[in-house]
Short mmCIF file of C-alpha atoms in Angstrom, two decimals:
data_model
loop_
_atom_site.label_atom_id
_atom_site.label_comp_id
_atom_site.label_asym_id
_atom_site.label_seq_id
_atom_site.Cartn_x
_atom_site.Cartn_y
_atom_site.Cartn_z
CA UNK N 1 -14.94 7.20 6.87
CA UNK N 2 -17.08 4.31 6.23
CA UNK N 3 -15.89 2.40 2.86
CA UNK N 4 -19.74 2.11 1.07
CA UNK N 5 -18.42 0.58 -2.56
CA UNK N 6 -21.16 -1.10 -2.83
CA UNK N 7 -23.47 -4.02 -1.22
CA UNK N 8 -21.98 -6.93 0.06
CA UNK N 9 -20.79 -9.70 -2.57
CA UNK N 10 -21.90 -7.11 -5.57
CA UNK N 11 -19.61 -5.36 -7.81
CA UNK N 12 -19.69 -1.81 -9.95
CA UNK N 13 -19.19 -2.69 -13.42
CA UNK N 14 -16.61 -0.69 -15.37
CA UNK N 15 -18.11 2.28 -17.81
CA UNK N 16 -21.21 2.41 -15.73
CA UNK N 17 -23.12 5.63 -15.05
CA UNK N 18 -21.90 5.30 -11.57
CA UNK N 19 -18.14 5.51 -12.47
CA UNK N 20 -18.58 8.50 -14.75
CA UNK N 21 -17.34 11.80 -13.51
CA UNK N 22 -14.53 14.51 -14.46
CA UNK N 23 -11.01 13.80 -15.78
CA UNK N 24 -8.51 13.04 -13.00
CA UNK N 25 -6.71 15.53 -11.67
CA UNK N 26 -2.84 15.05 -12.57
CA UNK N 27 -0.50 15.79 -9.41
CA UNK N 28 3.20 15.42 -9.16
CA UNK N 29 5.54 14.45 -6.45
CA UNK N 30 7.43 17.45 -4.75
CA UNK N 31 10.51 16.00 -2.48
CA UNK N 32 9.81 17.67 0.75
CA UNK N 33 12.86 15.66 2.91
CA UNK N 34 14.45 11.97 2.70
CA UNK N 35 15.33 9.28 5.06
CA UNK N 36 17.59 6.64 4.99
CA UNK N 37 15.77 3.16 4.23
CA UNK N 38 17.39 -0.72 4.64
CA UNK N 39 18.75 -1.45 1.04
CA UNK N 40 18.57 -5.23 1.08
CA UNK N 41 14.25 -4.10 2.02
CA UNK N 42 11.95 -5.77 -1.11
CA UNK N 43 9.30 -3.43 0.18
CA UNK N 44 5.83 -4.55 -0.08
CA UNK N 45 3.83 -2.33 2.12
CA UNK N 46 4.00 1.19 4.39
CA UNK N 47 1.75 2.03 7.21
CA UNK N 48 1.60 5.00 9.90
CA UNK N 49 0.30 4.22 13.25
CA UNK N 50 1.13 7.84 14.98
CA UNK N 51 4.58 7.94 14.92
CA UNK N 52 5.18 4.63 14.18
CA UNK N 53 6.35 2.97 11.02
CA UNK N 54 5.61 -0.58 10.20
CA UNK N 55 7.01 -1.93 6.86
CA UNK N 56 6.82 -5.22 5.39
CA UNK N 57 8.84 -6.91 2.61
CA UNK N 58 8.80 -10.02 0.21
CA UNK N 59 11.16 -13.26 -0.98
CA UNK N 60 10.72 -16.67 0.43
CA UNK N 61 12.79 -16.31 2.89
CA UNK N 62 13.42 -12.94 3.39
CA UNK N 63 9.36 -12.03 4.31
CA UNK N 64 9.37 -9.78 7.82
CA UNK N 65 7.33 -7.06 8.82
CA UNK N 66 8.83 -4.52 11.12
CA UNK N 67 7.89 -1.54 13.18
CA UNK N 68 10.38 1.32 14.44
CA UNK N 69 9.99 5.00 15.80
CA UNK N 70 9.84 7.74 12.96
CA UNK N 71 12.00 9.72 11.62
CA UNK N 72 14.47 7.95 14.36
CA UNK N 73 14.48 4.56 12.87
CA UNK N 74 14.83 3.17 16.07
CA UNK N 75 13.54 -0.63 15.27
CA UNK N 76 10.44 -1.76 18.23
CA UNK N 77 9.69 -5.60 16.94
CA UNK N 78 9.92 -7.33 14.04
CA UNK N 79 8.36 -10.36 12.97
CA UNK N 80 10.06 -12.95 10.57
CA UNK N 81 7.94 -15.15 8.37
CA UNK N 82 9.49 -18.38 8.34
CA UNK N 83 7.36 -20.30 6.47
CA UNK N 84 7.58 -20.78 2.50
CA UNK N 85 5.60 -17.22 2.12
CA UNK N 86 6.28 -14.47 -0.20
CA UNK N 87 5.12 -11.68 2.14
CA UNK N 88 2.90 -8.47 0.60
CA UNK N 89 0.93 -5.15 1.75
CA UNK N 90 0.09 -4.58 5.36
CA UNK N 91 -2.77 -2.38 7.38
CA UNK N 92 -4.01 -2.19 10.54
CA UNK N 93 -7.68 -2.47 11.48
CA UNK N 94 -9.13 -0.94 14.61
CA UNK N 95 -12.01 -3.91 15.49
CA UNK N 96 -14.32 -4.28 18.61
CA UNK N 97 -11.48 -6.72 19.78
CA UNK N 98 -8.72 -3.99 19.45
CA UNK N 99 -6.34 -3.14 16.80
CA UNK N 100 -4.87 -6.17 14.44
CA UNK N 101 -2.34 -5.41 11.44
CA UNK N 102 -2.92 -7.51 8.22
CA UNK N 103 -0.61 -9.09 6.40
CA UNK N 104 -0.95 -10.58 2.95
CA UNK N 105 0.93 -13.00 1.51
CA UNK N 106 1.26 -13.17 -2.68
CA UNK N 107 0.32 -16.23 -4.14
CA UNK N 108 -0.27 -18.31 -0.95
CA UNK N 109 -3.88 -17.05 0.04
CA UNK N 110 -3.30 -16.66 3.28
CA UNK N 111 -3.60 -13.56 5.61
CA UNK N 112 -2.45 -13.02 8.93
CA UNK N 113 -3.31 -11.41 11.70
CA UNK N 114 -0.80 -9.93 14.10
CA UNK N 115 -0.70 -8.25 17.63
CA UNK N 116 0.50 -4.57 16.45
CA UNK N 117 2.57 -3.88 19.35
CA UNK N 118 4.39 -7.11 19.11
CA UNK N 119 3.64 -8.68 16.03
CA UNK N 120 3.06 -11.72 17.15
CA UNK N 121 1.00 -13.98 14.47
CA UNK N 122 -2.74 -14.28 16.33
CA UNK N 123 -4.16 -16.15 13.25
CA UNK N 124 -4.33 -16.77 9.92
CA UNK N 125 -7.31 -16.84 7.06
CA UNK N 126 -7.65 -18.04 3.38
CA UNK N 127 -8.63 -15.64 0.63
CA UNK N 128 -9.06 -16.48 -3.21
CA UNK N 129 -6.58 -14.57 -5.78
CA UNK N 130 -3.45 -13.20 -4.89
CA UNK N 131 -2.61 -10.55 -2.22
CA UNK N 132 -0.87 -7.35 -3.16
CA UNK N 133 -1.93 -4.56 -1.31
CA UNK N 134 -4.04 -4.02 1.37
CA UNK N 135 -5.17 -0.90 3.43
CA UNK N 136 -7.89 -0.09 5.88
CA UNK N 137 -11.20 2.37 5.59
CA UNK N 138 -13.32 2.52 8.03
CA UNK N 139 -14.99 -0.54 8.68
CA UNK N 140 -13.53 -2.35 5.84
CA UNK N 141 -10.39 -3.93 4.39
CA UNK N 142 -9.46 -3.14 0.68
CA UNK N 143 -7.16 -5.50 -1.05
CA UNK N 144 -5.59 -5.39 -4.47
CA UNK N 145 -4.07 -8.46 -6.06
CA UNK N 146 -2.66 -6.97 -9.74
CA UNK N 147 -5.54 -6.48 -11.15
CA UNK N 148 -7.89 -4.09 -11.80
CA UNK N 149 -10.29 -5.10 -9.03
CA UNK N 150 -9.92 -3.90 -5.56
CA UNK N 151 -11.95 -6.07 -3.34
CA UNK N 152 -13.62 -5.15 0.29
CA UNK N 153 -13.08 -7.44 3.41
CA UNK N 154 -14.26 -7.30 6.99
CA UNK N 155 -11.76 -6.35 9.50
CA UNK N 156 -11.91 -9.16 12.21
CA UNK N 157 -12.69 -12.40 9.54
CA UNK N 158 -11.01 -10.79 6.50
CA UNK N 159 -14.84 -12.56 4.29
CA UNK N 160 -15.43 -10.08 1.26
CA UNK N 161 -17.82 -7.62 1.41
CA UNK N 162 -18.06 -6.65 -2.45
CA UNK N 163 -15.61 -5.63 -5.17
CA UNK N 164 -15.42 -2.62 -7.53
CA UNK N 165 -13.30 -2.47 -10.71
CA UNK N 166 -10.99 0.65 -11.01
CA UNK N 167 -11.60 3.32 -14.18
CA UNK N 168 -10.53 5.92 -15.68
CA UNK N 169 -11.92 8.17 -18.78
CA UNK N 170 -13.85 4.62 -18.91
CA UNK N 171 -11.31 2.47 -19.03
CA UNK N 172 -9.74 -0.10 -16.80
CA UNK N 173 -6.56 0.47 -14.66
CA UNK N 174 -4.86 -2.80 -13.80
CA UNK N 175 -1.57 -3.49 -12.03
CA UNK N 176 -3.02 -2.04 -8.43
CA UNK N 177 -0.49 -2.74 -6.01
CA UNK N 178 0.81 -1.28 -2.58
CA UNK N 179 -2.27 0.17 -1.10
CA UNK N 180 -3.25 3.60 0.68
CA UNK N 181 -6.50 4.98 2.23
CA UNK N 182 -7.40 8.52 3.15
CA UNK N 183 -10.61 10.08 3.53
CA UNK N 184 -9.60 11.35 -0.26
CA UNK N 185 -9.54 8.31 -1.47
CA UNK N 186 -7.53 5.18 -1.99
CA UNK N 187 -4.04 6.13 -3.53
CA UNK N 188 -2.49 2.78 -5.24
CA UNK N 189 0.78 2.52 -6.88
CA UNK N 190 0.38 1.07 -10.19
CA UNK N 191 3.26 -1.66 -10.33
CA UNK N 192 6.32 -1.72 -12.71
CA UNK N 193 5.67 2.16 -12.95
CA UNK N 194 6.37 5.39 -11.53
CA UNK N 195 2.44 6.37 -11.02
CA UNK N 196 0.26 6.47 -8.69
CA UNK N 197 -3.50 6.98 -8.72
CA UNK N 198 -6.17 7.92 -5.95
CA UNK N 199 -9.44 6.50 -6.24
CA UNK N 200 -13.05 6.85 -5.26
CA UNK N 201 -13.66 3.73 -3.46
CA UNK N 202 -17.09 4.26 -4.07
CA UNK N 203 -17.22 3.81 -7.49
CA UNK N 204 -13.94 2.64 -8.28
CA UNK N 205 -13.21 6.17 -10.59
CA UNK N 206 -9.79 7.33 -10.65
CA UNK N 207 -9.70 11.35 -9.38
CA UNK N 208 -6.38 11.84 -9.37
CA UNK N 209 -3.13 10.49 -11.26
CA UNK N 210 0.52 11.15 -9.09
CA UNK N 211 3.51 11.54 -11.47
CA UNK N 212 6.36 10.29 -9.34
CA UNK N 213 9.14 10.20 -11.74
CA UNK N 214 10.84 12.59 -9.64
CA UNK N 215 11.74 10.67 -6.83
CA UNK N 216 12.99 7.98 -9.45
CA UNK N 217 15.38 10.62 -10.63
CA UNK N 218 16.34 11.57 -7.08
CA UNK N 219 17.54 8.29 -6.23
CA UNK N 220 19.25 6.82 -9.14
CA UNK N 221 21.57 10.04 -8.76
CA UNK N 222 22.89 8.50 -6.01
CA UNK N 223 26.25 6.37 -5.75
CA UNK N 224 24.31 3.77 -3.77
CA UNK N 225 21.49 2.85 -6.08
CA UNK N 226 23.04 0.56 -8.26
CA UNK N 227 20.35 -2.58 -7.77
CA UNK N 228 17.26 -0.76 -6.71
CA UNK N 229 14.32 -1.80 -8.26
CA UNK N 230 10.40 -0.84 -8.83
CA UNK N 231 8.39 1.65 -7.00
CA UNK N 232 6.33 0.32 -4.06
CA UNK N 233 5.63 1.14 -0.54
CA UNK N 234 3.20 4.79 0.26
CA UNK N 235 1.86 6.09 3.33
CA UNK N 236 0.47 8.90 4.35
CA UNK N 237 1.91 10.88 7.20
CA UNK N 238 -0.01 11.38 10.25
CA UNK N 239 -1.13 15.09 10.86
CA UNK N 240 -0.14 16.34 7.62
CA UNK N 241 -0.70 16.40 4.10
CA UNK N 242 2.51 14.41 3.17
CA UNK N 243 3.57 10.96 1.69
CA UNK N 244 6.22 8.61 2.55
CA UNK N 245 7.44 6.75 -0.76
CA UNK N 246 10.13 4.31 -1.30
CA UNK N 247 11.07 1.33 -3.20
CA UNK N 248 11.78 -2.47 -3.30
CA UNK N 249 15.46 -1.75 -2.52
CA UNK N 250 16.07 1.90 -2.09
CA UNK N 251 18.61 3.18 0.07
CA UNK N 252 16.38 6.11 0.51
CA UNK N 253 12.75 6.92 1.91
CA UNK N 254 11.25 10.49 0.52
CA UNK N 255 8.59 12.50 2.62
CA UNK N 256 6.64 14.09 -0.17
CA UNK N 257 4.16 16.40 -1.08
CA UNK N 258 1.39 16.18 -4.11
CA UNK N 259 1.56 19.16 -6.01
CA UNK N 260 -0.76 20.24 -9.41
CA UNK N 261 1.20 19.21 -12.36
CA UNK N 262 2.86 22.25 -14.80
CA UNK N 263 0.47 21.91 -17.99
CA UNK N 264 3.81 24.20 -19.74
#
């Protein structure tokens, strides 16, 4: 699916015609299995590559990004940032050149591109703003940096194609964060909550808010949650119609499913 949000360098305005549409459906999160996940992980970013898991996390100091077998956990590199960078989302691109995964980094405006089979650092680029999420669609990047604004970079040079501000009911939506694309849309977790909201790259409308209260619930039952912290870290499961969610600190992945929300 190629990511058309708009031309190159231009942006949709918020409350335009364009970003009209009906209300968002509201879904909810339906715990389908869970999976044990690194406690001491300040999760940033998720991403699926077949059965393949990469994660990254943040801190100076504590930045890697990872990859491992799924469900198995069985760890296949890792990469440690050891440089004075607060690590963020991840993605991988498929280029002319190959595959590279993206990293972000916060508040240091630097991306870098890594080898996905060995995560070795290839290069690195400048971008302006901060980094927060970041997924891929199609031929294009889509980054997130708190705001409401989710902007569009090539794949191999990571130079912005175009923004488009997020809305809904005509109103902005702010606090984007960790990042997911699917030929339904871009699903973004919106930071400091327990929501989640897909969106319509092409016009930046949101068509679908996620309740996922439930798996907040789920895991502060537990005896190990004690320090856990926000919501962050989605992506979609190969093959399926499922979600992998977590949190900055959770003992606990959960493989869920999005389910219309009870109205009763």
């Amino acid at each position: 699916m190629s990511c058309a949000a708009s031309p190159a360098g231009s942006s949709i305005p918020a409350g335009s015609a364009e970003s009209a549409g009906p209300p968002p459906e509201a879904l909810v999160t339906h715990i389908v299995a869970d999976y044990p996940h690194d406690p001491t992980a300040f999760t940033q970013g998720l991403e699926f590559r077949g059965d393949v898991l990469y994660e990254s996390t943040g801190r100076v100091g504590s930045t890697y990004v990872r990859s491992s077998t799924w469900p198995a956990d069985t760890e296949i590199a890792r990469a440690d940032v050891t440089q004075p960078w607060f690590g963020e989302g991840i993605t991988i691109a498929d280029t002319d050149q190959g595959p590279v995964l993206w990293q972000l980094t916060w508040r240091d405006h630097t991306a870098i591109a890594r080898d996905p089979a060995t995560l070795d650092q290839l290069r690195t680029v400048t971008y302006d703003g901060e980094g927060w999420g970041i997924c891929a669609l199609g031929d294009r990047l889509v980054r997130s940096d708190g705001s409401d604004t989710l902007t569009f970079h090539d794949p191999v040079d990571f130079h912005v194609l175009g923004t488009v501000r997020v809305t809904d009911a005509g109103g902005s939506v702010d606090r984007l964060n960790e990042l997911e694309c699917t030929p339904e849309g871009v699903y973004a977790n919106i930071w400091t909550t327990d929501r989640l909201v897909r969106i319509d790259p092409n016009t930046g409308r949101v068509t679908a808010t996620i309740d996922a209260s439930p798996l907040r619930r789920a895991v502060e039952q537990r005896p190990d949650s004690a320090g856990i912290d926000v919501l962050n870290g989605v992506a979609a499961i190969p093959g399926t119609d499922r979600f992998l969610l977590t949190g900055k600190l959770w003992p606990v992945a959960y493989e869920v499913e999005l389910a219309a929300q009870s109205t009763s």
